[in-house]
Short mmCIF file of C-alpha atoms in Angstrom, two decimals:
data_model
loop_
_atom_site.label_atom_id
_atom_site.label_comp_id
_atom_site.label_asym_id
_atom_site.label_seq_id
_atom_site.Cartn_x
_atom_site.Cartn_y
_atom_site.Cartn_z
CA MET A 5 -11.03 2.74 115.22
CA THR A 6 -7.70 3.90 113.89
CA GLY A 7 -6.39 0.35 113.58
CA GLY A 8 -9.54 -0.65 111.63
CA ARG A 9 -9.09 2.20 109.19
CA LYS A 10 -5.47 1.29 108.58
CA GLY A 11 -6.37 -2.34 107.95
CA SER A 12 -9.09 -1.35 105.53
CA SER A 13 -6.70 1.02 103.71
CA MET A 14 -4.06 -1.67 103.37
CA LYS A 15 -6.62 -4.08 101.97
CA THR A 16 -7.75 -1.47 99.43
CA GLN A 17 -4.20 -0.78 98.34
CA LEU A 18 -3.53 -4.50 98.02
CA VAL A 19 -6.66 -5.01 95.88
CA ASN A 20 -5.74 -2.03 93.68
CA ALA A 21 -2.22 -3.36 93.20
CA ILE A 22 -3.55 -6.78 92.25
CA GLN A 23 -6.03 -5.23 89.75
CA LEU A 24 -3.29 -3.02 88.27
CA GLN A 25 -1.05 -6.02 87.84
CA GLU A 26 -3.87 -7.94 86.14
CA LEU A 27 -4.51 -5.00 83.76
CA GLU A 28 -0.82 -4.81 82.88
CA GLU A 29 -0.73 -8.55 82.21
CA GLU A 30 -3.82 -8.24 79.96
CA GLU A 31 -2.22 -5.35 78.02
CA VAL A 32 0.92 -7.39 77.54
CA GLU A 33 -1.14 -10.33 76.28
CA VAL A 34 -2.98 -8.05 73.81
CA GLU A 35 0.31 -6.61 72.55
CA VAL A 36 1.70 -10.11 72.12
CA GLN A 37 -1.40 -11.18 70.19
CA GLN A 38 -1.19 -8.11 67.95
CA GLU A 39 2.48 -8.76 67.25
CA GLU A 40 1.67 -12.39 66.40
CA GLU A 41 -1.13 -11.32 64.03
CA GLU A 42 1.10 -8.81 62.29
CA ARG A 43 3.85 -11.42 62.01
CA ASN A 44 1.38 -13.91 60.52
CA LYS A 45 0.20 -11.31 57.96
CA ARG A 46 3.78 -10.55 56.94
CA ASP A 47 4.52 -14.24 56.63
CA ALA A 48 1.39 -14.76 54.48
CA VAL A 49 2.34 -11.90 52.16
CA GLN A 50 5.89 -13.19 51.93
CA ASN A 51 4.69 -16.72 51.20
CA GLN A 52 2.35 -15.41 48.50
CA ALA A 53 5.16 -13.40 46.97
CA ASN A 54 7.47 -16.41 47.06
CA GLY A 55 4.76 -18.52 45.46
CA THR A 56 4.24 -16.14 42.52
CA GLN A 57 7.85 -15.24 41.86
CA GLY A 58 8.23 -18.08 39.41
CA GLN A 59 4.73 -17.72 37.92
CA LYS A 60 4.37 -16.16 34.46
CA PHE A 61 1.64 -13.83 33.25
CA TYR A 62 0.53 -12.65 29.80
CA SER A 63 -1.81 -10.00 28.41
CA VAL A 64 -4.49 -10.27 25.71
CA GLU A 65 -2.19 -8.42 23.31
CA GLU A 66 0.56 -10.99 23.89
CA ALA A 67 -1.94 -13.83 23.47
CA VAL A 68 -3.25 -12.42 20.17
CA GLU A 69 0.30 -12.00 18.86
CA SER A 70 1.29 -15.49 20.07
CA ILE A 71 -1.71 -17.16 18.38
CA GLY A 72 -0.89 -15.37 15.12
CA PHE A 73 -2.86 -15.49 11.90
CA GLY A 74 -4.76 -18.66 11.01
CA ARG A 75 -8.08 -20.31 10.17
CA PHE A 76 -10.02 -18.32 12.75
CA HIS A 77 -8.91 -15.04 11.20
CA ILE A 78 -9.95 -16.24 7.75
CA LEU A 79 -13.40 -17.06 9.16
CA LEU A 80 -13.48 -13.72 10.97
CA PHE A 81 -12.43 -11.87 7.84
CA ILE A 82 -15.13 -13.50 5.71
CA ILE A 83 -18.02 -13.13 8.16
CA MET A 84 -17.22 -9.67 9.48
CA GLY A 85 -16.25 -8.57 5.98
CA SER A 86 -19.67 -9.68 4.82
CA ALA A 87 -21.11 -7.14 7.25
CA ASN A 88 -19.67 -4.54 4.88
CA ILE A 89 -21.72 -6.12 2.08
CA VAL A 90 -24.90 -5.48 4.06
CA GLU A 91 -23.87 -1.94 5.00
CA ALA A 92 -22.85 -1.10 1.42
CA MET A 93 -26.12 -2.43 0.00
CA GLU A 94 -28.19 -0.36 2.41
CA ILE A 95 -26.23 2.82 1.67
CA MET A 96 -25.78 2.35 -2.10
CA LEU A 97 -29.45 1.48 -2.41
CA LEU A 98 -30.16 5.20 -2.02
CA ALA A 99 -28.26 6.05 -5.20
CA VAL A 100 -30.08 3.36 -7.20
CA VAL A 101 -33.59 3.94 -5.87
CA SER A 102 -33.54 7.76 -6.04
CA PRO A 103 -34.75 8.01 -9.68
CA GLU A 104 -37.52 5.50 -8.93
CA ILE A 105 -39.02 7.20 -5.87
CA ARG A 106 -38.65 10.58 -7.61
CA CYS A 107 -40.96 9.29 -10.32
CA GLU A 108 -43.41 7.43 -8.06
CA TRP A 109 -44.03 10.24 -5.59
CA HIS A 110 -43.18 13.19 -7.90
CA LEU A 111 -40.39 14.46 -5.66
CA GLU A 112 -38.28 17.56 -6.01
CA ASP A 113 -34.49 17.57 -5.62
CA TRP A 114 -34.51 18.53 -1.94
CA GLN A 115 -36.98 15.77 -1.13
CA VAL A 116 -34.77 13.16 -2.79
CA ALA A 117 -31.76 14.51 -0.89
CA LEU A 118 -33.72 14.38 2.38
CA VAL A 119 -34.01 10.59 2.09
CA SER A 120 -30.22 10.16 2.32
CA THR A 121 -30.01 12.79 5.05
CA MET A 122 -32.56 10.98 7.24
CA VAL A 123 -30.67 7.70 6.86
CA PHE A 124 -27.46 9.35 8.04
CA LEU A 125 -29.36 11.11 10.84
CA GLY A 126 -30.35 7.68 12.16
CA PHE A 127 -26.74 6.63 11.72
CA MET A 128 -25.49 9.63 13.68
CA VAL A 129 -27.90 9.39 16.60
CA CYS A 130 -27.44 5.64 17.04
CA GLY A 131 -23.69 5.68 16.40
CA VAL A 132 -22.83 7.18 19.80
CA LEU A 133 -25.46 5.09 21.58
CA CYS A 134 -24.20 1.86 20.03
CA GLY A 135 -20.60 2.76 20.88
CA TYR A 136 -21.54 3.34 24.52
CA VAL A 137 -23.48 0.06 24.73
CA ALA A 138 -20.66 -1.86 23.00
CA ASP A 139 -18.09 -0.61 25.53
CA LYS A 140 -20.45 -1.33 28.40
CA TYR A 141 -22.04 -4.67 27.44
CA GLY A 142 -19.97 -6.07 24.58
CA ARG A 143 -19.33 -5.68 20.86
CA TRP A 144 -21.03 -8.94 19.82
CA LYS A 145 -24.47 -8.07 21.21
CA VAL A 146 -24.50 -4.69 19.49
CA VAL A 147 -23.41 -6.01 16.09
CA PHE A 148 -25.89 -8.91 16.16
CA GLY A 149 -28.72 -6.62 17.20
CA GLY A 150 -27.78 -4.26 14.39
CA PHE A 151 -28.08 -7.02 11.79
CA VAL A 152 -31.56 -7.97 12.98
CA TRP A 153 -32.73 -4.34 13.29
CA ALA A 154 -31.49 -3.31 9.83
CA ALA A 155 -33.01 -6.36 8.12
CA TYR A 156 -36.39 -5.87 9.82
CA PHE A 157 -36.80 -2.20 8.94
CA SER A 158 -35.39 -2.67 5.45
CA VAL A 159 -38.17 -5.15 4.70
CA LEU A 160 -40.73 -2.72 6.10
CA THR A 161 -39.34 -0.01 3.80
CA SER A 162 -40.37 -2.03 0.77
CA PHE A 163 -44.01 -1.68 1.90
CA ALA A 164 -43.83 2.08 2.55
CA PRO A 165 -47.17 3.57 1.39
CA SER A 166 -45.88 7.15 1.16
CA TYR A 167 -42.79 9.32 0.99
CA GLY A 168 -43.04 10.16 4.72
CA TRP A 169 -43.11 6.52 5.75
CA PHE A 170 -40.24 5.78 3.38
CA ILE A 171 -37.83 8.30 4.95
CA PHE A 172 -38.83 7.30 8.50
CA LEU A 173 -38.23 3.60 7.87
CA ARG A 174 -34.93 4.29 6.07
CA SER A 175 -33.75 6.31 9.09
CA MET A 176 -34.50 3.26 11.24
CA VAL A 177 -32.38 1.18 8.86
CA GLY A 178 -29.62 3.73 9.42
CA CYS A 179 -29.75 2.99 13.15
CA GLY A 180 -29.22 -0.71 12.49
CA VAL A 181 -26.34 -0.07 10.11
CA ALA A 182 -24.71 2.14 12.78
CA ALA A 183 -24.70 -0.86 15.13
CA THR A 184 -23.18 -3.22 12.54
CA SER A 185 -20.27 -0.80 12.06
CA GLN A 186 -19.06 -1.86 15.53
CA GLY A 187 -18.07 -5.09 13.82
CA PHE A 188 -14.95 -3.28 12.64
CA VAL A 189 -13.89 -2.85 16.28
CA LEU A 190 -14.62 -6.51 17.01
CA LYS A 191 -12.56 -7.56 14.01
CA THR A 192 -9.65 -5.24 14.80
CA GLU A 193 -9.33 -6.51 18.38
CA PHE A 194 -8.71 -10.07 17.17
CA ILE A 195 -6.13 -9.31 14.44
CA PRO A 196 -2.37 -9.30 15.25
CA ALA A 197 -0.67 -5.91 14.82
CA LYS A 198 1.48 -6.84 11.84
CA HIS A 199 -1.55 -8.14 9.89
CA ARG A 200 -3.90 -5.19 10.51
CA ALA A 201 -2.44 -2.98 7.77
CA PHE A 202 -2.87 -5.86 5.31
CA LEU A 203 -6.25 -7.31 6.28
CA LEU A 204 -8.32 -4.27 7.21
CA PRO A 205 -8.00 -2.51 3.80
CA LEU A 206 -9.16 -5.74 2.14
CA ALA A 207 -12.56 -5.09 3.71
CA SER A 208 -13.08 -2.79 0.72
CA ILE A 209 -13.58 -5.93 -1.35
CA PHE A 210 -16.74 -6.72 0.58
CA TRP A 211 -17.97 -3.14 0.39
CA MET A 212 -17.43 -3.24 -3.36
CA MET A 213 -19.30 -6.56 -3.56
CA GLY A 214 -22.26 -5.02 -1.75
CA SER A 215 -22.21 -2.00 -4.07
CA LEU A 216 -22.04 -4.22 -7.14
CA LEU A 217 -24.80 -6.48 -5.86
CA ILE A 218 -27.26 -3.63 -5.32
CA ILE A 219 -26.47 -2.15 -8.76
CA ILE A 220 -26.95 -5.57 -10.38
CA LEU A 221 -30.29 -5.89 -8.56
CA GLY A 222 -31.18 -2.46 -9.89
CA MET A 223 -30.32 -3.53 -13.43
CA THR A 224 -32.25 -6.80 -13.31
CA VAL A 225 -35.07 -6.41 -10.78
CA VAL A 226 -36.17 -2.77 -11.01
CA PRO A 227 -37.14 -2.82 -14.73
CA THR A 228 -39.23 -5.99 -14.26
CA LEU A 229 -40.46 -6.21 -10.64
CA GLY A 230 -39.88 -2.65 -9.38
CA TRP A 231 -37.81 -1.04 -6.63
CA ARG A 232 -39.82 -2.59 -3.80
CA TRP A 233 -38.75 -6.11 -4.76
CA MET A 234 -35.18 -4.90 -5.14
CA ILE A 235 -35.23 -3.83 -1.47
CA ARG A 236 -36.75 -7.14 -0.36
CA LEU A 237 -34.11 -9.16 -2.19
CA SER A 238 -31.35 -6.93 -0.82
CA VAL A 239 -32.21 -8.15 2.71
CA VAL A 240 -31.26 -11.78 1.92
CA PRO A 241 -27.48 -11.37 2.56
CA GLY A 242 -28.25 -9.81 5.94
CA LEU A 243 -30.46 -12.75 6.95
CA ILE A 244 -27.71 -15.20 6.00
CA LEU A 245 -25.18 -13.18 7.98
CA ILE A 246 -27.35 -13.32 11.12
CA GLY A 247 -26.84 -17.09 11.13
CA LEU A 248 -23.13 -17.01 10.30
CA PHE A 249 -22.40 -14.43 12.99
CA GLN A 250 -23.07 -17.10 15.65
CA LEU A 251 -19.60 -18.49 14.80
CA ILE A 252 -17.83 -15.32 15.99
CA PRO A 253 -17.08 -14.98 19.74
CA GLU A 254 -17.13 -11.86 21.88
CA SER A 255 -13.93 -9.80 21.88
CA ALA A 256 -11.43 -11.21 24.39
CA ARG A 257 -10.11 -7.68 24.94
CA PHE A 258 -13.58 -6.55 26.00
CA GLN A 259 -14.09 -9.62 28.21
CA VAL A 260 -10.89 -9.07 30.17
CA SER A 261 -11.58 -5.33 30.50
CA ALA A 262 -14.99 -6.23 31.94
CA GLY A 263 -13.42 -8.62 34.47
CA ASN A 264 -14.53 -11.79 32.70
CA VAL A 265 -11.03 -13.31 32.60
CA GLU A 266 -12.35 -16.88 32.39
CA GLY A 267 -14.42 -16.00 29.33
CA ALA A 268 -11.45 -14.29 27.71
CA VAL A 269 -9.23 -17.33 28.32
CA ALA A 270 -11.88 -19.65 26.89
CA THR A 271 -12.19 -17.46 23.79
CA LEU A 272 -8.42 -17.30 23.30
CA LYS A 273 -8.05 -21.08 23.79
CA TRP A 274 -10.72 -21.72 21.16
CA ILE A 275 -9.02 -19.40 18.69
CA ALA A 276 -5.63 -20.97 19.41
CA LYS A 277 -7.11 -24.42 18.82
CA MET A 278 -8.60 -23.33 15.48
CA ASN A 279 -5.26 -21.87 14.40
CA GLY A 280 -3.24 -24.86 15.61
CA ALA A 281 -1.32 -22.57 17.98
CA SER A 282 -0.94 -22.25 21.74
CA LEU A 283 -1.30 -19.50 24.30
CA PRO A 284 1.74 -18.06 26.10
CA GLU A 285 2.80 -19.79 29.31
CA GLY A 286 1.31 -18.56 32.53
CA GLU A 287 -1.91 -16.86 33.55
CA LEU A 288 -3.90 -14.16 31.76
CA ARG A 289 -3.76 -11.09 33.94
CA GLU A 290 -4.70 -7.50 33.18
CA PRO A 291 -6.22 -4.83 35.38
CA VAL A 292 -10.00 -4.69 35.38
CA VAL A 293 -11.36 -1.51 33.82
CA THR A 294 -13.84 -0.17 36.37
CA GLU A 295 -15.12 2.69 34.17
CA ARG A 296 -15.92 1.72 30.61
CA GLY A 297 -17.60 3.65 27.87
CA ASN A 298 -16.73 7.03 29.39
CA ALA A 299 -17.00 9.68 26.70
CA VAL A 300 -15.12 12.19 28.86
CA THR A 301 -11.94 10.23 28.11
CA LEU A 302 -12.23 11.21 24.46
CA ILE A 303 -11.77 14.88 25.34
CA SER A 304 -9.30 14.35 28.19
CA PRO A 305 -5.87 15.99 27.76
CA SER A 306 -4.45 12.69 26.48
CA PHE A 307 -6.91 12.41 23.57
CA ARG A 308 -8.44 15.87 23.08
CA ARG A 309 -6.47 16.88 20.00
CA THR A 310 -6.69 13.39 18.50
CA SER A 311 -10.47 13.22 19.00
CA LEU A 312 -11.21 16.67 17.60
CA LEU A 313 -9.08 16.09 14.49
CA LEU A 314 -10.50 12.59 14.01
CA TRP A 315 -14.07 13.86 14.21
CA TYR A 316 -13.34 16.24 11.37
CA SER A 317 -11.46 13.53 9.46
CA TRP A 318 -14.48 11.24 9.68
CA PHE A 319 -16.77 14.07 8.61
CA VAL A 320 -14.64 14.65 5.51
CA ALA A 321 -14.22 10.93 4.78
CA SER A 322 -17.99 10.43 4.69
CA PHE A 323 -18.71 13.78 3.02
CA SER A 324 -16.26 13.06 0.18
CA TYR A 325 -17.18 9.38 -0.22
CA TYR A 326 -20.95 9.84 -0.41
CA GLY A 327 -20.39 13.02 -2.37
CA SER A 328 -18.60 11.00 -5.04
CA VAL A 329 -21.31 8.31 -5.03
CA LEU A 330 -24.31 10.65 -5.15
CA SER A 331 -22.63 13.09 -7.54
CA SER A 332 -22.00 10.36 -10.07
CA SER A 333 -25.60 9.19 -9.73
CA GLU A 334 -26.93 12.74 -10.19
CA LEU A 335 -24.62 13.55 -13.09
CA LEU A 336 -25.73 10.42 -14.92
CA GLU A 337 -29.44 10.75 -14.11
CA LYS A 338 -29.68 14.37 -15.26
CA ASN A 339 -26.85 14.24 -17.77
CA LEU A 340 -25.10 17.24 -16.30
CA LEU A 341 -21.78 15.96 -17.63
CA CYS A 342 -19.77 17.95 -20.12
CA VAL A 343 -19.19 15.07 -22.55
CA THR A 344 -18.18 15.30 -26.21
CA ASP A 345 -19.84 12.05 -27.30
CA ALA A 346 -23.30 12.15 -25.66
CA ASP A 347 -25.68 9.57 -27.11
CA GLU A 348 -29.30 10.15 -28.13
CA LYS A 349 -30.70 8.95 -24.81
CA HIS A 350 -28.59 11.42 -22.83
CA SER A 351 -29.48 14.23 -25.22
CA ILE A 352 -33.16 13.63 -24.48
CA LYS A 353 -32.39 14.04 -20.79
CA HIS A 354 -30.99 17.51 -21.49
CA ILE A 355 -34.31 18.53 -23.02
CA LYS A 356 -36.28 17.39 -19.95
CA GLU A 357 -33.91 18.97 -17.49
CA GLY A 358 -36.15 21.95 -16.75
CA GLU A 359 -39.22 19.96 -15.74
CA LEU A 360 -40.46 20.16 -12.12
CA CYS A 361 -40.47 16.39 -11.74
CA TYR A 362 -37.42 15.15 -13.51
CA CYS A 363 -38.41 11.54 -14.09
CA ILE A 364 -35.89 9.60 -16.18
CA PRO A 365 -34.78 6.24 -14.69
CA PHE A 366 -31.26 4.89 -15.20
CA ASN A 367 -30.63 3.08 -18.47
CA MET A 368 -28.24 0.16 -18.92
CA ALA A 369 -25.29 2.42 -19.80
CA ASP A 370 -25.77 4.37 -16.56
CA TYR A 371 -25.76 1.18 -14.51
CA GLN A 372 -22.60 0.04 -16.29
CA THR A 373 -20.83 3.30 -15.43
CA LEU A 374 -21.81 2.89 -11.77
CA LEU A 375 -20.54 -0.70 -11.83
CA ILE A 376 -17.16 0.34 -13.21
CA SER A 377 -16.84 3.13 -10.64
CA CYS A 378 -17.55 0.62 -7.85
CA LEU A 379 -14.64 -1.50 -9.03
CA GLY A 380 -12.45 1.50 -8.33
CA GLU A 381 -12.94 0.89 -4.60
CA VAL A 382 -10.78 -2.24 -4.75
CA ALA A 383 -8.56 -1.60 -7.76
CA LEU A 384 -5.96 0.30 -5.75
CA ILE A 385 -6.01 -1.84 -2.59
CA PRO A 386 -2.36 -2.95 -3.18
CA LEU A 387 -1.41 0.74 -3.24
CA ASN A 388 -3.38 1.30 -0.05
CA ILE A 389 -1.61 -1.57 1.72
CA GLY A 390 1.76 -0.37 0.45
CA LEU A 391 1.16 3.16 1.75
CA LEU A 392 0.04 1.91 5.17
CA ASN A 393 3.13 -0.25 5.61
CA THR A 394 5.70 2.19 4.21
CA VAL A 395 4.66 5.74 5.10
CA GLY A 396 2.21 4.98 7.93
CA ARG A 397 -1.37 5.96 8.64
CA LYS A 398 -1.02 9.74 8.90
CA SER A 399 1.00 10.20 5.72
CA SER A 400 -1.37 7.87 3.84
CA MET A 401 -4.34 10.03 4.80
CA ILE A 402 -2.55 13.23 3.74
CA ILE A 403 -1.63 11.81 0.32
CA LEU A 404 -5.09 10.38 -0.34
CA LEU A 405 -6.91 13.54 0.76
CA LEU A 406 -4.85 15.80 -1.50
CA LEU A 407 -5.34 13.49 -4.48
CA SER A 408 -9.08 13.31 -3.77
CA ALA A 409 -9.26 17.11 -3.79
CA ILE A 410 -7.58 17.19 -7.21
CA PHE A 411 -9.83 14.55 -8.77
CA PHE A 412 -13.02 16.18 -7.50
CA MET A 413 -12.11 19.19 -9.61
CA LEU A 414 -11.07 17.06 -12.60
CA VAL A 415 -14.58 15.57 -12.80
CA ASN A 416 -15.77 18.98 -14.01
CA ILE A 417 -13.58 19.04 -17.14
CA CYS A 418 -15.04 18.29 -20.58
CA THR A 419 -14.18 14.79 -21.72
CA THR A 420 -15.62 11.69 -23.36
CA MET A 421 -17.91 9.29 -21.51
CA PHE A 422 -14.95 6.91 -21.22
CA GLY A 423 -12.84 9.72 -19.75
CA PHE A 424 -15.53 10.51 -17.18
CA THR A 425 -15.74 6.83 -16.23
CA VAL A 426 -11.96 6.70 -15.67
CA LEU A 427 -12.03 9.87 -13.55
CA LEU A 428 -14.94 8.54 -11.51
CA PHE A 429 -13.14 5.20 -11.15
CA LEU A 430 -10.01 6.88 -9.71
CA LEU A 431 -11.99 9.27 -7.50
CA ARG A 432 -13.92 6.41 -5.92
CA SER A 433 -10.61 4.58 -5.34
CA LEU A 434 -9.07 7.53 -3.52
CA VAL A 435 -12.01 8.43 -1.26
CA SER A 436 -12.56 4.76 -0.45
CA MET A 437 -8.90 4.25 0.48
CA ASN A 438 -9.00 7.32 2.70
CA PHE A 439 -12.07 5.97 4.50
CA ASN A 440 -10.19 2.70 5.11
CA VAL A 441 -7.17 4.44 6.61
CA VAL A 442 -9.35 6.60 8.88
CA TYR A 443 -11.14 3.46 10.11
CA ILE A 444 -7.85 1.69 10.85
CA TYR A 445 -6.23 4.67 12.57
CA THR A 446 -9.26 5.23 14.83
CA ALA A 447 -9.44 1.59 15.92
CA GLU A 448 -5.72 1.62 16.73
CA VAL A 449 -5.39 4.96 18.51
CA TYR A 450 -8.02 4.51 21.27
CA PRO A 451 -7.62 2.07 24.22
CA THR A 452 -9.99 -0.88 24.63
CA SER A 453 -11.90 0.85 27.44
CA VAL A 454 -13.21 3.53 25.04
CA ARG A 455 -12.50 2.04 21.61
CA SER A 456 -16.12 1.39 20.72
CA ILE A 457 -17.47 4.68 22.01
CA GLY A 458 -14.57 6.43 20.28
CA MET A 459 -15.54 4.73 17.05
CA GLY A 460 -19.19 5.52 17.77
CA PHE A 461 -18.53 9.26 18.13
CA CYS A 462 -16.40 9.22 14.97
CA THR A 463 -19.04 7.44 12.91
CA SER A 464 -21.64 9.91 14.18
CA PHE A 465 -19.56 12.84 12.95
CA SER A 466 -19.09 11.02 9.66
CA ARG A 467 -22.86 10.84 9.28
CA ILE A 468 -23.07 14.61 9.56
CA GLY A 469 -20.96 14.60 6.39
CA GLY A 470 -23.34 12.05 4.92
CA MET A 471 -26.33 14.25 5.83
CA ILE A 472 -24.88 17.32 4.12
CA ALA A 473 -23.50 15.54 1.04
CA PRO A 474 -26.91 14.87 -0.60
CA PHE A 475 -27.86 18.56 -0.58
CA ILE A 476 -24.55 19.45 -2.25
CA ALA A 477 -24.48 16.52 -4.68
CA GLN A 478 -28.19 16.31 -5.51
CA VAL A 479 -29.54 19.86 -5.07
CA LEU A 480 -26.66 22.26 -5.67
CA MET A 481 -25.40 20.06 -8.53
CA SER A 482 -28.46 21.02 -10.59
CA LYS A 483 -27.49 24.68 -10.30
CA SER A 484 -23.75 24.40 -10.98
CA VAL A 485 -21.50 21.35 -11.26
CA LEU A 486 -18.38 23.36 -10.42
CA LEU A 487 -20.02 25.02 -7.42
CA ALA A 488 -21.14 21.62 -6.11
CA LEU A 489 -17.72 19.97 -6.51
CA CYS A 490 -15.74 22.77 -4.81
CA PRO A 491 -16.91 22.02 -1.22
CA PHE A 492 -15.73 18.42 -1.53
CA SER A 493 -12.33 19.52 -2.79
CA VAL A 494 -11.85 22.26 -0.18
CA THR A 495 -12.80 20.07 2.79
CA CYS A 496 -10.32 17.41 1.64
CA CYS A 497 -7.51 20.00 1.54
CA LEU A 498 -8.37 21.31 5.02
CA CYS A 499 -8.50 17.77 6.39
CA ALA A 500 -5.03 17.05 4.99
CA VAL A 501 -3.71 20.02 6.99
CA GLY A 502 -5.51 18.78 10.12
CA THR A 503 -4.07 15.27 9.71
CA ILE A 504 -0.54 16.69 9.94
CA LEU A 505 -1.42 17.86 13.46
CA LEU A 506 -2.43 14.39 14.71
CA PRO A 507 -0.02 13.63 17.59
CA ILE A 508 0.19 9.85 17.25
CA GLU A 509 1.29 7.51 14.45
CA THR A 510 -0.15 4.02 15.04
CA ARG A 511 1.79 1.97 12.49
CA GLY A 512 3.21 -1.12 14.25
CA ARG A 513 1.76 0.00 17.59
CA ALA A 514 0.09 -2.49 19.93
CA LEU A 515 -3.57 -1.91 20.77
CA LEU A 516 -3.82 -0.24 24.17
CA GLN A 517 -5.94 -1.87 26.88
CA ASN A 518 -6.10 1.19 29.15
CA GLU A 519 -5.06 4.83 28.92
#
């Protein structure tokens, strides 16, 4: 019995020893396999690193600078500049049509002012939305949709059966115009840094052309066919632009930020081919932006001060610009000017000033004064370009704002009709130049990931200025010219002080892709 137990115990010990040895051998094999796998991973990483050491990479900014300025940029400048024609016609139409709808629907001052306010309300609400969509889904889609939307509702406006329908449909037009303003971002992202200060201010030429075109339509069409046909004919440039816009590609900066590197390369190759240039050697590589269109970035510590000051700058830019446009229209329509050589027609207007429904359409002399003042928007473009390239964006805004404040007050002085025209000419030049600089600075200061939504927020704040301006220029003006001009002058002075506090000067600075 004892010998059997010992034999069984020895067998058990032998089996256990064999099993233990097998387990140790298996553990050794696993460790060897793990070491081999780790070695293979290290070798793969090393091989990849060795393979890319000699490979070159370039960014979109480097590609844009390498391609330079050429035929594509001329095409871009003409087509996207023409978007300003459409926008200017839709906005300036309000100044021309105001006397007509006042007469047709027997409107009071506040009702006429409400038309402009509702347009800018549509602008404000849709400005942020369009900026968000443009950063999320692309600039091209938003701008194209804006053209179609604005043209459609502008045509409907010409059939408005009542005052209520008119202001609703014009507010819808404002939404479309808000979308087309994203074209400035699309244009900026294709232009090399050293050409931006030269090309972007020239967009004023197209704005002036749109303003002139709507005034010419007012002179020729309104007296014969009426204001409704003037609106229908004003849509024609927008319809033409819808077709031409097919020639403009999506922003390569947006494409690469959205991870569509192949699309960005294809776009850049096409542009380079048009310009007779070539892309930099290597592969296009930039980090993919995972969060785009995030409004929180605008008030992050990096951009908080810039955003807050820019929102006020845009408010003042719009408030002063549309204040100058609508003030001139109101001063001429009601002859509130202190002129020493008033003609018989304007004297008659003084007599009718106290009537509830002040119904005196523009005459030919009034249209001519508006035409001359529109020319002021481009007359000083060389000065604008010179300021941008010599003193920078911030200093340009400060100078232009202070001069605008001075000329708003000078409009109130007694002078001849020629003197008033000259003052209005210079005032329109200054407020227009300031608007240009604010546009350029905003497009340059924000990174690609939030550039459109940054512009969208800014344009929305500018429309608040546009909403308030009619009640100052068209309602308060009837009570006191001096009292109405003071708010425009004061806000310009305050904005000049705020501009000094902007932390960044963007002259000669590359457009940022990320924060």
